[in-house]
Amino acid sequence: MAADRTEVSARAAATCVLTLCLVCLHVSALKSQLFTRTGGLPYSSEPPISYKTFYFDQKVDHFGFLEDDTFKQRYLVADKHWQQPGGPVLFYTGNEGDITWFCNNTGFMWEVAEELGAMLVFAEHRYYGESLPFGQDSYSDSKHLNYLTAEQALADFAVLIQNLKNTLPGAQQSPVIAVGGSYGGMLAAWFRMKYPNVVAGALAASAPIWQFPGMVPCGDFYKIVTQDFARSGYNCDANIRKSWKAINNVSSTVSGLQWLSEEFSLCAPLKTIIDVIGFKNWLQETWVNLAMVDYPYEANFLQPLPRWPIQVVCKNLAFDSNVSDYQLLHGVSQAAKVYYNYTGSSSCLNTSQTATGSLGALGWTYQACTEMVMPMCTDGVQDMFEPEDWNFQAFSDECKAMFGVRPRADWAGTVFGGKEIASHSNIIFSNGGLDPWSAGGVTHNITDSLISIMIPDGAHHLDLRYSNDLDPPSVRAARALEVKYFRQWIKKAKKTHRTA
Ligand SMILES: *[C@@H]1O[C@H](CO)[C@@H](O)[C@H](O)[C@H]1NC(C)=O
Ligand SMILES: *[C@@H]1O[C@H](CO)[C@@H](O)[C@H](O)[C@H]1NC(C)=O
Ligand SMILES: *[C@@H]1O[C@H](CO)[C@@H](O)[C@H](O)[C@H]1NC(C)=O
Ligand SMILES: *[C@@H]1O[C@H](CO)[C@@H](O)[C@H](O)[C@H]1NC(C)=O
Ligand SMILES: *[C@@H]1O[C@H](CO)[C@@H](O)[C@H](O)[C@H]1NC(C)=O
Ligand SMILES: *[C@@H]1O[C@H](CO)[C@@H](O)[C@H](O)[C@H]1NC(C)=O
C-alpha cells in the first residue's frame, strides 16, 4: 500500500501541473503547487493591452562569482500613460508562468496606470516562459535547476530596475512600486523587504507568505475550501464529503469502474485502484480550483466558468442523506462538468488536467521541493476531504526521487522573515475571504505601514482583476485603498529624492 501511494503520487506530480495554484496533488505527500492569476472577462470594457517586449542580460547566478554566464530575461513595458520625468513605475514581479499571461490578466494595473501617470513593467520570473537560463535544457537536470530560487528571481528584478533607472531617460527619480498576486505577491512583499532601496512599496495580493512549516495550521487551507461549498448550497459540503466513500464503494467492482468512467465521460477509463486514487485527487483539485476562482461574474481564469460557479456546482449536489451512491455520484459528475464543460465544448474529461493556462508546473514543483515547502493536511471533519496528514518525510522522499534534491523545511522562514516582519514597511497584503490561500496570508494589520486589506467576498486576488459591474463593494473599496497607499508612497519617495 505504501509503495502504491508513492508510485501514484509520483505519477500525479508529474502530470499535475496545472494550475496556478499551488495545490494539486494531495496524494501522498507531494503537493504540487502552482499559483495563478486570472483571466479576462468577456463582458467588461477592458482597456486594450499594448506593450513592448524586451530582453535583459541577467546573471545566471547573482550570489557566487564562479558562474559568469547570463541569460535573456523577458520583460514587457507599457509607457503610454507614463509622466516623465519621474513618473512612477508599477513593476509586476512575475510568478511561475508566461509573463504575457500575467500581464494580460492583471487588469488593475492597466486601469490605474493613467490616473497615476505610471509606466507598467512586467518582469518574467527566471525558468518560466521565455526566461530560461539554460535554454531548453533548463529542466534537464538538477544542476541546471539549481539557480531556480526566489532569491535569484528577486535579484533579477532588482538588477533590472537599477538598469532601467540608469538607462531610461526620465526614469532615474521614478519611484517603483512592486505588484504581484499569489506567488508573485509573495515575491512583491519579499522584494520590498529585501530591496527597500529599489522599491518604495509593494502590493502583495493573495500572497500566502505564511503557508510555511510552523506558521499556520496545515488544515486551514482545506477548511476554507469547505466553507465556500458549505455556504453555496444545501448539503453541498456534506455530499462532497460522502462522495469519497461512494467512489470507493462503486469502484470496488469492474462494472462499477466502468459505470464511473462513463458517468464522468472520462477520456481514459478507470481500470485500477491507482487510477481511482488519481481520479479522487483530480476531483479534490477541481474543488480547490473552484474555491480559488469563485468570482462574482462570468470569467475565464483556469477554465471558463459562470458567475459564482460554486453555487452552480452545488445545485447538482443538494441531496438529502438517503441518496444512493449512484445518485450521489451522478450529481458529482454533473457538478464536475460545470467546471470542465461550461462552454459545452469538451468531449471528455481528462483526469490529468485541471486547468488551462500558461503555468510552469514542473518549475513550481521544483520550487515546492526546495524552498517553498507548504504543509497541507485534511481531517475529513472540519473539511470535506479524505483525511490525510502532512508527512514531510514522504514529501521529501518524493522530491528526492523526482529531482534528486530534498526540501529545506525551515529555509523560507529564515530567509524571508517568517512571522517576524514588523520591522519592514510599505507593504499591502490583500486577501480574499473565499480564497483558500488566505489561510497562509497576512490577514491583520501589523504596523501602520504593513497593512492587511480583507475582501470578504473575494476569491484569489480578485482585486488585481479588471473591475466589473458585478464587483462587490469590498473589492472596490480595496482597490481604492490600494491606490491611496500607492500615492502616499510615491509622494514620500519623491520628497526623499528632493532632499537627498
Ligand atoms: C496577451 O495579449 C497579447 C496581446 O493581446 C497576445 O498577443 C498574447 O497572446 C496574450 N498572451 C497570453 C498568454 O494570453
Ligand atoms: C455500495 O454499492 C452497492 C452497489 O455496488 C450498493 O448496493 C450499496 O448500498 C453500497 N454501499 C453503501 C454503504 O453505500
Ligand atoms: C429521501 O428523504 C426525503 C425526505 O426525508 C424524501 O422526500 C425522499 O423521497 C427520500 N428519497 C429517497 C430516494 O428515498
Ligand atoms: C459537454 O456539453 C455538451 C453540450 O451540452 C455535450 O454535448 C457534451 O457531451 C458534454 N461533454 C461532456 C464530457 O460531458
Ligand atoms: C490529457 O492531458 C494530458 C496532460 O495534459 C495530455 O498529455 C493527454 O494527451 C490528454 N489526454 C486526452 C485524451 O486528451
Ligand atoms: C488595516 O488598516 C486599514 C487602514 O486603517 C484598514 O482600512 C483595514 O481595514 C485594516 N485591516 C484589517 C484586516 O483590519
Coordinates of C-alpha atoms in Angstrom, one line a residue, residues 25-358:
L25 CA -1.8 16.7 -5.5
H26 CA -2.9 15.6 -2.3
V27 CA -1.9 12.2 -2.8
S28 CA 0.6 11.0 -0.5
A29 CA 2.8 13.8 0.1
L30 CA 3.9 15.8 -2.8
K31 CA 1.6 18.6 -3.2
S32 CA 2.4 20.2 -6.3
Q33 CA 1.7 23.7 -6.1
L34 CA 1.2 26.4 -8.5
F35 CA -0.4 29.7 -8.3
T36 CA -2.1 31.6 -10.9
R37 CA -3.9 34.6 -11.9
T38 CA -6.9 35.3 -13.6
G39 CA -8.2 35.6 -17.0
G40 CA -10.1 38.4 -18.6
L41 CA -13.8 38.6 -18.6
P42 CA -15.8 38.6 -21.7
Y43 CA -18.1 41.4 -20.9
S44 CA -16.1 44.2 -19.4
S45 CA -14.8 47.3 -21.1
E46 CA -11.2 46.2 -20.7
P47 CA -8.7 48.8 -21.8
P48 CA -6.7 47.5 -24.7
I49 CA -3.4 45.9 -23.7
S50 CA -0.4 47.1 -25.6
Y51 CA 3.2 46.7 -24.6
K52 CA 6.6 46.3 -26.0
T53 CA 8.7 43.2 -25.3
F54 CA 12.4 43.5 -24.2
Y55 CA 15.1 41.1 -23.1
F56 CA 17.7 41.9 -20.4
D57 CA 21.0 40.0 -20.0
Q58 CA 20.8 38.7 -16.5
K59 CA 23.3 36.8 -14.5
V60 CA 22.6 33.1 -14.1
D61 CA 24.0 33.3 -10.5
H62 CA 23.8 36.5 -8.5
F63 CA 25.3 35.1 -5.4
G64 CA 28.5 33.3 -6.4
F65 CA 31.3 34.5 -8.6
L66 CA 32.4 31.4 -10.5
E67 CA 29.4 31.2 -12.8
D68 CA 29.6 34.1 -15.1
D69 CA 27.0 33.1 -17.7
T70 CA 24.0 35.3 -18.5
F71 CA 20.5 34.6 -19.9
K72 CA 17.9 36.7 -21.5
Q73 CA 15.2 37.7 -19.1
R74 CA 12.0 38.8 -20.8
Y75 CA 10.1 41.9 -19.6
L76 CA 7.2 43.9 -21.0
V77 CA 6.8 47.7 -20.9
A78 CA 3.8 49.9 -21.3
D79 CA 4.6 53.6 -21.1
K80 CA 1.6 55.2 -22.8
H81 CA 0.5 57.0 -19.6
W82 CA 3.9 57.5 -18.1
Q83 CA 4.5 61.0 -17.0
Q84 CA 8.2 61.7 -17.3
P85 CA 10.5 62.7 -15.9
G86 CA 10.0 60.9 -12.6
G87 CA 6.5 59.4 -13.0
P88 CA 6.1 56.2 -11.0
V89 CA 6.7 52.7 -12.2
L90 CA 4.4 49.8 -11.3
F91 CA 6.5 46.7 -11.5
Y92 CA 4.9 43.3 -11.7
T93 CA 7.0 40.7 -10.0
G94 CA 6.4 37.7 -12.3
N95 CA 5.4 34.3 -11.0
E96 CA 5.6 30.8 -12.2
G97 CA 4.5 31.2 -15.7
D98 CA 4.4 33.0 -19.0
I99 CA 4.6 36.8 -18.2
T100 CA 2.4 37.8 -21.0
W101 CA -0.4 35.8 -19.4
F102 CA 0.0 37.6 -16.1
C103 CA 0.3 40.9 -17.9
N104 CA -2.9 40.3 -19.8
N105 CA -4.7 39.3 -16.6
T106 CA -3.7 42.0 -14.2
G107 CA -6.3 44.5 -15.3
F108 CA -5.9 46.5 -12.1
M109 CA -2.5 47.8 -13.2
W110 CA -3.8 48.7 -16.6
E111 CA -6.8 50.5 -15.1
V112 CA -4.7 52.7 -12.6
A113 CA -1.8 53.5 -15.0
E114 CA -3.4 56.6 -16.3
E115 CA -4.5 58.2 -13.0
L116 CA -1.0 57.6 -11.6
G117 CA 0.8 58.6 -14.7
A118 CA 2.6 55.3 -14.3
M119 CA 4.7 53.2 -16.5
L120 CA 3.9 49.5 -16.3
V121 CA 6.7 46.9 -16.3
F122 CA 6.0 43.1 -16.2
A123 CA 9.1 41.1 -15.5
E124 CA 9.2 37.4 -16.2
H125 CA 10.4 35.1 -13.4
R126 CA 13.5 33.1 -14.4
Y127 CA 12.9 29.5 -15.6
Y128 CA 9.4 30.3 -16.9
G129 CA 8.0 31.5 -20.2
E130 CA 10.9 32.5 -22.3
S131 CA 13.3 33.3 -19.5
L132 CA 15.3 30.1 -19.4
P133 CA 18.9 30.3 -18.0
F134 CA 19.9 27.2 -19.8
G135 CA 17.6 27.4 -22.8
Q136 CA 15.6 24.2 -23.4
D137 CA 18.0 22.3 -21.2
S138 CA 16.9 24.3 -18.1
Y139 CA 14.9 21.5 -16.7
S140 CA 17.0 18.6 -17.9
D141 CA 18.9 18.1 -14.6
S142 CA 19.1 19.4 -11.1
K143 CA 22.4 21.1 -11.8
H144 CA 20.6 23.4 -14.2
L145 CA 17.7 23.8 -11.9
N146 CA 20.0 24.8 -9.1
Y147 CA 19.5 28.5 -9.9
L148 CA 15.7 28.4 -9.7
T149 CA 15.1 30.2 -6.4
A150 CA 13.1 33.1 -5.2
E151 CA 16.2 34.8 -4.0
Q152 CA 17.7 34.7 -7.5
A153 CA 14.4 35.9 -9.0
L154 CA 14.3 38.9 -6.6
A155 CA 17.9 39.8 -7.5
D156 CA 16.9 39.6 -11.2
F157 CA 14.1 42.1 -10.5
A158 CA 16.4 44.5 -8.6
V159 CA 19.2 44.4 -11.2
L160 CA 16.6 45.0 -13.9
I161 CA 15.1 48.0 -12.2
Q162 CA 18.5 49.5 -11.4
N163 CA 19.4 49.2 -15.1
L164 CA 16.1 50.7 -16.3
K165 CA 16.7 53.7 -14.0
N166 CA 20.2 54.2 -15.3
T167 CA 19.3 53.8 -19.0
L168 CA 15.8 55.1 -19.5
P169 CA 15.7 58.9 -19.9
G170 CA 13.4 60.3 -17.2
A171 CA 13.3 57.2 -15.0
Q172 CA 16.2 58.0 -12.7
Q173 CA 14.0 59.5 -10.0
S174 CA 10.9 57.3 -10.6
P175 CA 9.5 55.7 -7.5
V176 CA 8.9 52.0 -8.2
I177 CA 6.0 50.0 -6.6
A178 CA 6.1 46.2 -6.8
V179 CA 2.8 44.5 -7.6
G180 CA 2.1 40.8 -7.6
G181 CA -0.5 38.1 -7.0
S182 CA -0.2 34.7 -5.5
Y183 CA 3.4 33.5 -5.6
G184 CA 4.0 36.8 -7.5
G185 CA 2.5 38.6 -4.5
M186 CA 4.9 36.8 -2.1
L187 CA 7.7 38.0 -4.3
A188 CA 6.4 41.5 -4.3
A189 CA 6.3 41.6 -0.5
W190 CA 9.7 40.0 -0.2
F191 CA 11.1 42.3 -2.8
R192 CA 10.2 45.4 -0.7
M193 CA 11.6 43.6 2.4
K194 CA 15.0 42.8 0.8
Y195 CA 15.4 45.7 -1.5
P196 CA 13.8 48.8 0.1
N197 CA 16.3 50.9 -1.8
V198 CA 14.8 49.7 -5.1
V199 CA 11.1 49.7 -4.4
A200 CA 9.1 52.3 -2.4
G201 CA 6.3 49.8 -1.6
A202 CA 4.5 46.6 -2.6
L203 CA 1.0 45.3 -3.2
A204 CA 1.0 41.6 -2.3
A205 CA -2.3 40.2 -3.4
S206 CA -3.4 36.8 -2.1
A207 CA 0.2 36.1 -1.1
P208 CA 0.4 33.2 1.4
I209 CA 3.8 34.3 2.9
W210 CA 3.0 32.3 6.0
Q211 CA 2.0 29.0 4.4
F212 CA 5.3 27.5 5.6
P213 CA 6.1 25.0 8.3
G214 CA 5.1 26.0 11.8
M215 CA 3.5 29.3 10.8
V216 CA -0.2 28.4 10.2
P217 CA -2.2 25.2 10.9
C218 CA -1.8 22.9 7.9
G219 CA -5.6 22.2 7.8
D220 CA -6.8 25.8 7.3
F221 CA -6.4 25.8 3.6
Y222 CA -8.9 23.0 3.0
K223 CA -11.2 24.3 5.7
I224 CA -11.7 27.5 3.7
V225 CA -12.4 25.4 0.5
T226 CA -15.0 23.5 2.5
Q227 CA -16.6 26.7 3.9
D228 CA -17.0 28.0 0.3
F229 CA -19.0 24.9 -0.6
A230 CA -21.0 24.9 2.7
R231 CA -22.2 28.4 2.1
S232 CA -23.1 27.9 -1.6
G233 CA -25.8 25.3 -1.5
Y234 CA -27.9 22.8 0.6
N235 CA -25.8 19.9 1.9
C236 CA -23.1 20.7 -0.6
D237 CA -20.0 20.1 1.6
A238 CA -21.7 17.2 3.3
N239 CA -22.3 15.4 0.0
I240 CA -18.8 16.0 -1.3
R241 CA -17.6 14.6 2.0
K242 CA -19.7 11.5 1.4
S243 CA -18.7 11.1 -2.2
W244 CA -15.2 9.7 -1.5
K245 CA -16.7 6.6 0.2
A246 CA -19.2 6.3 -2.5
I247 CA -16.4 6.3 -5.1
N248 CA -14.5 3.6 -3.1
N249 CA -17.6 1.5 -2.9
V250 CA -18.7 1.8 -6.5
S251 CA -15.2 1.3 -7.8
S252 CA -14.8 -1.9 -6.0
T253 CA -16.3 -3.8 -8.9
V254 CA -15.3 -3.9 -12.6
S255 CA -18.8 -2.9 -13.6
G256 CA -18.7 -0.1 -11.1
L257 CA -15.5 1.2 -12.5
Q258 CA -17.0 1.2 -16.0
W259 CA -20.1 3.0 -14.7
L260 CA -18.0 5.7 -13.1
S261 CA -15.9 6.2 -16.2
E262 CA -18.9 6.6 -18.3
E263 CA -20.8 8.7 -15.9
F264 CA -17.9 11.2 -15.7
S265 CA -17.3 10.9 -19.5
L266 CA -13.6 10.2 -18.8
C267 CA -11.2 10.2 -21.7
A268 CA -9.4 7.2 -20.3
P269 CA -11.5 4.7 -18.4
L270 CA -10.5 3.8 -14.8
K271 CA -9.0 0.4 -14.6
T272 CA -7.1 0.0 -11.4
I273 CA -7.1 1.2 -7.8
I274 CA -4.3 3.5 -8.7
D275 CA -6.5 5.1 -11.3
V276 CA -9.2 5.6 -8.7
I277 CA -6.8 7.3 -6.4
G278 CA -5.7 9.6 -9.2
F279 CA -9.4 10.2 -10.0
K280 CA -10.1 11.3 -6.4
N281 CA -7.1 13.6 -6.4
W282 CA -8.3 15.2 -9.6
L283 CA -11.8 15.8 -8.1
Q284 CA -10.2 17.2 -5.0
E285 CA -8.1 19.6 -7.0
T286 CA -11.2 20.6 -9.0
W287 CA -13.0 21.7 -5.8
V288 CA -9.9 23.6 -4.7
N289 CA -9.6 25.4 -8.1
L290 CA -13.3 26.3 -7.9
A291 CA -12.7 27.9 -4.5
M292 CA -9.9 30.0 -6.0
V293 CA -11.9 31.2 -8.9
D294 CA -15.3 31.7 -7.2
Y295 CA -15.7 35.1 -8.8
P296 CA -19.0 37.1 -8.8
Y297 CA -19.1 37.3 -12.6
E298 CA -18.6 35.0 -15.6
A299 CA -14.8 34.6 -16.0
N300 CA -12.2 32.5 -17.6
F301 CA -9.3 32.1 -15.3
L302 CA -8.4 28.5 -15.0
Q303 CA -11.5 27.5 -17.0
P304 CA -14.4 29.4 -18.5
L305 CA -17.0 29.5 -15.7
P306 CA -20.4 31.0 -14.8
R307 CA -20.7 33.7 -12.2
W308 CA -20.4 32.4 -8.6
P309 CA -19.5 29.0 -10.0
I310 CA -19.7 27.1 -6.7
Q311 CA -23.4 27.9 -6.4
V312 CA -23.9 26.4 -9.8
V313 CA -21.9 23.4 -8.9
C314 CA -23.8 22.9 -5.6
K315 CA -27.2 22.9 -7.4
N316 CA -26.1 19.4 -8.5
L317 CA -25.3 18.3 -5.0
A318 CA -28.3 19.3 -3.0
F319 CA -29.3 15.7 -1.9
D320 CA -30.8 14.5 1.4
S321 CA -28.8 12.0 3.3
N322 CA -30.8 8.9 2.0
V323 CA -29.5 9.2 -1.6
S324 CA -27.8 6.2 -3.1
D325 CA -24.1 6.1 -4.1
Y326 CA -25.0 6.1 -7.7
Q327 CA -27.4 9.1 -7.4
L328 CA -24.8 11.0 -5.4
L329 CA -22.0 10.3 -7.9
H330 CA -24.3 11.3 -10.8
G331 CA -24.6 14.6 -9.0
V332 CA -20.9 14.8 -8.5
S333 CA -20.3 14.2 -12.2
Q334 CA -22.8 16.9 -13.2
A335 CA -21.0 19.2 -10.7
A336 CA -17.6 18.5 -12.1
K337 CA -18.9 19.2 -15.6
V338 CA -19.8 22.7 -14.6
Y339 CA -16.1 23.2 -14.2
Y340 CA -14.9 21.2 -17.2
N341 CA -17.7 21.7 -19.7
Y342 CA -19.3 25.1 -19.0
T343 CA -18.9 26.1 -22.7
G344 CA -20.2 22.7 -23.8
S345 CA -17.1 22.1 -26.0
S346 CA -15.4 19.4 -24.0
S347 CA -15.8 15.9 -25.5
C348 CA -14.4 14.0 -22.5
L349 CA -12.9 14.8 -19.1
N350 CA -9.1 14.3 -18.7
T351 CA -8.1 13.4 -15.2
S352 CA -4.6 14.6 -16.0
Q353 CA -5.7 18.2 -16.3
T354 CA -7.5 20.6 -14.0
A355 CA -6.8 24.0 -15.6
T356 CA -5.8 25.6 -18.8
G357 CA -3.1 28.1 -18.6
S358 CA 0.3 29.3 -19.1

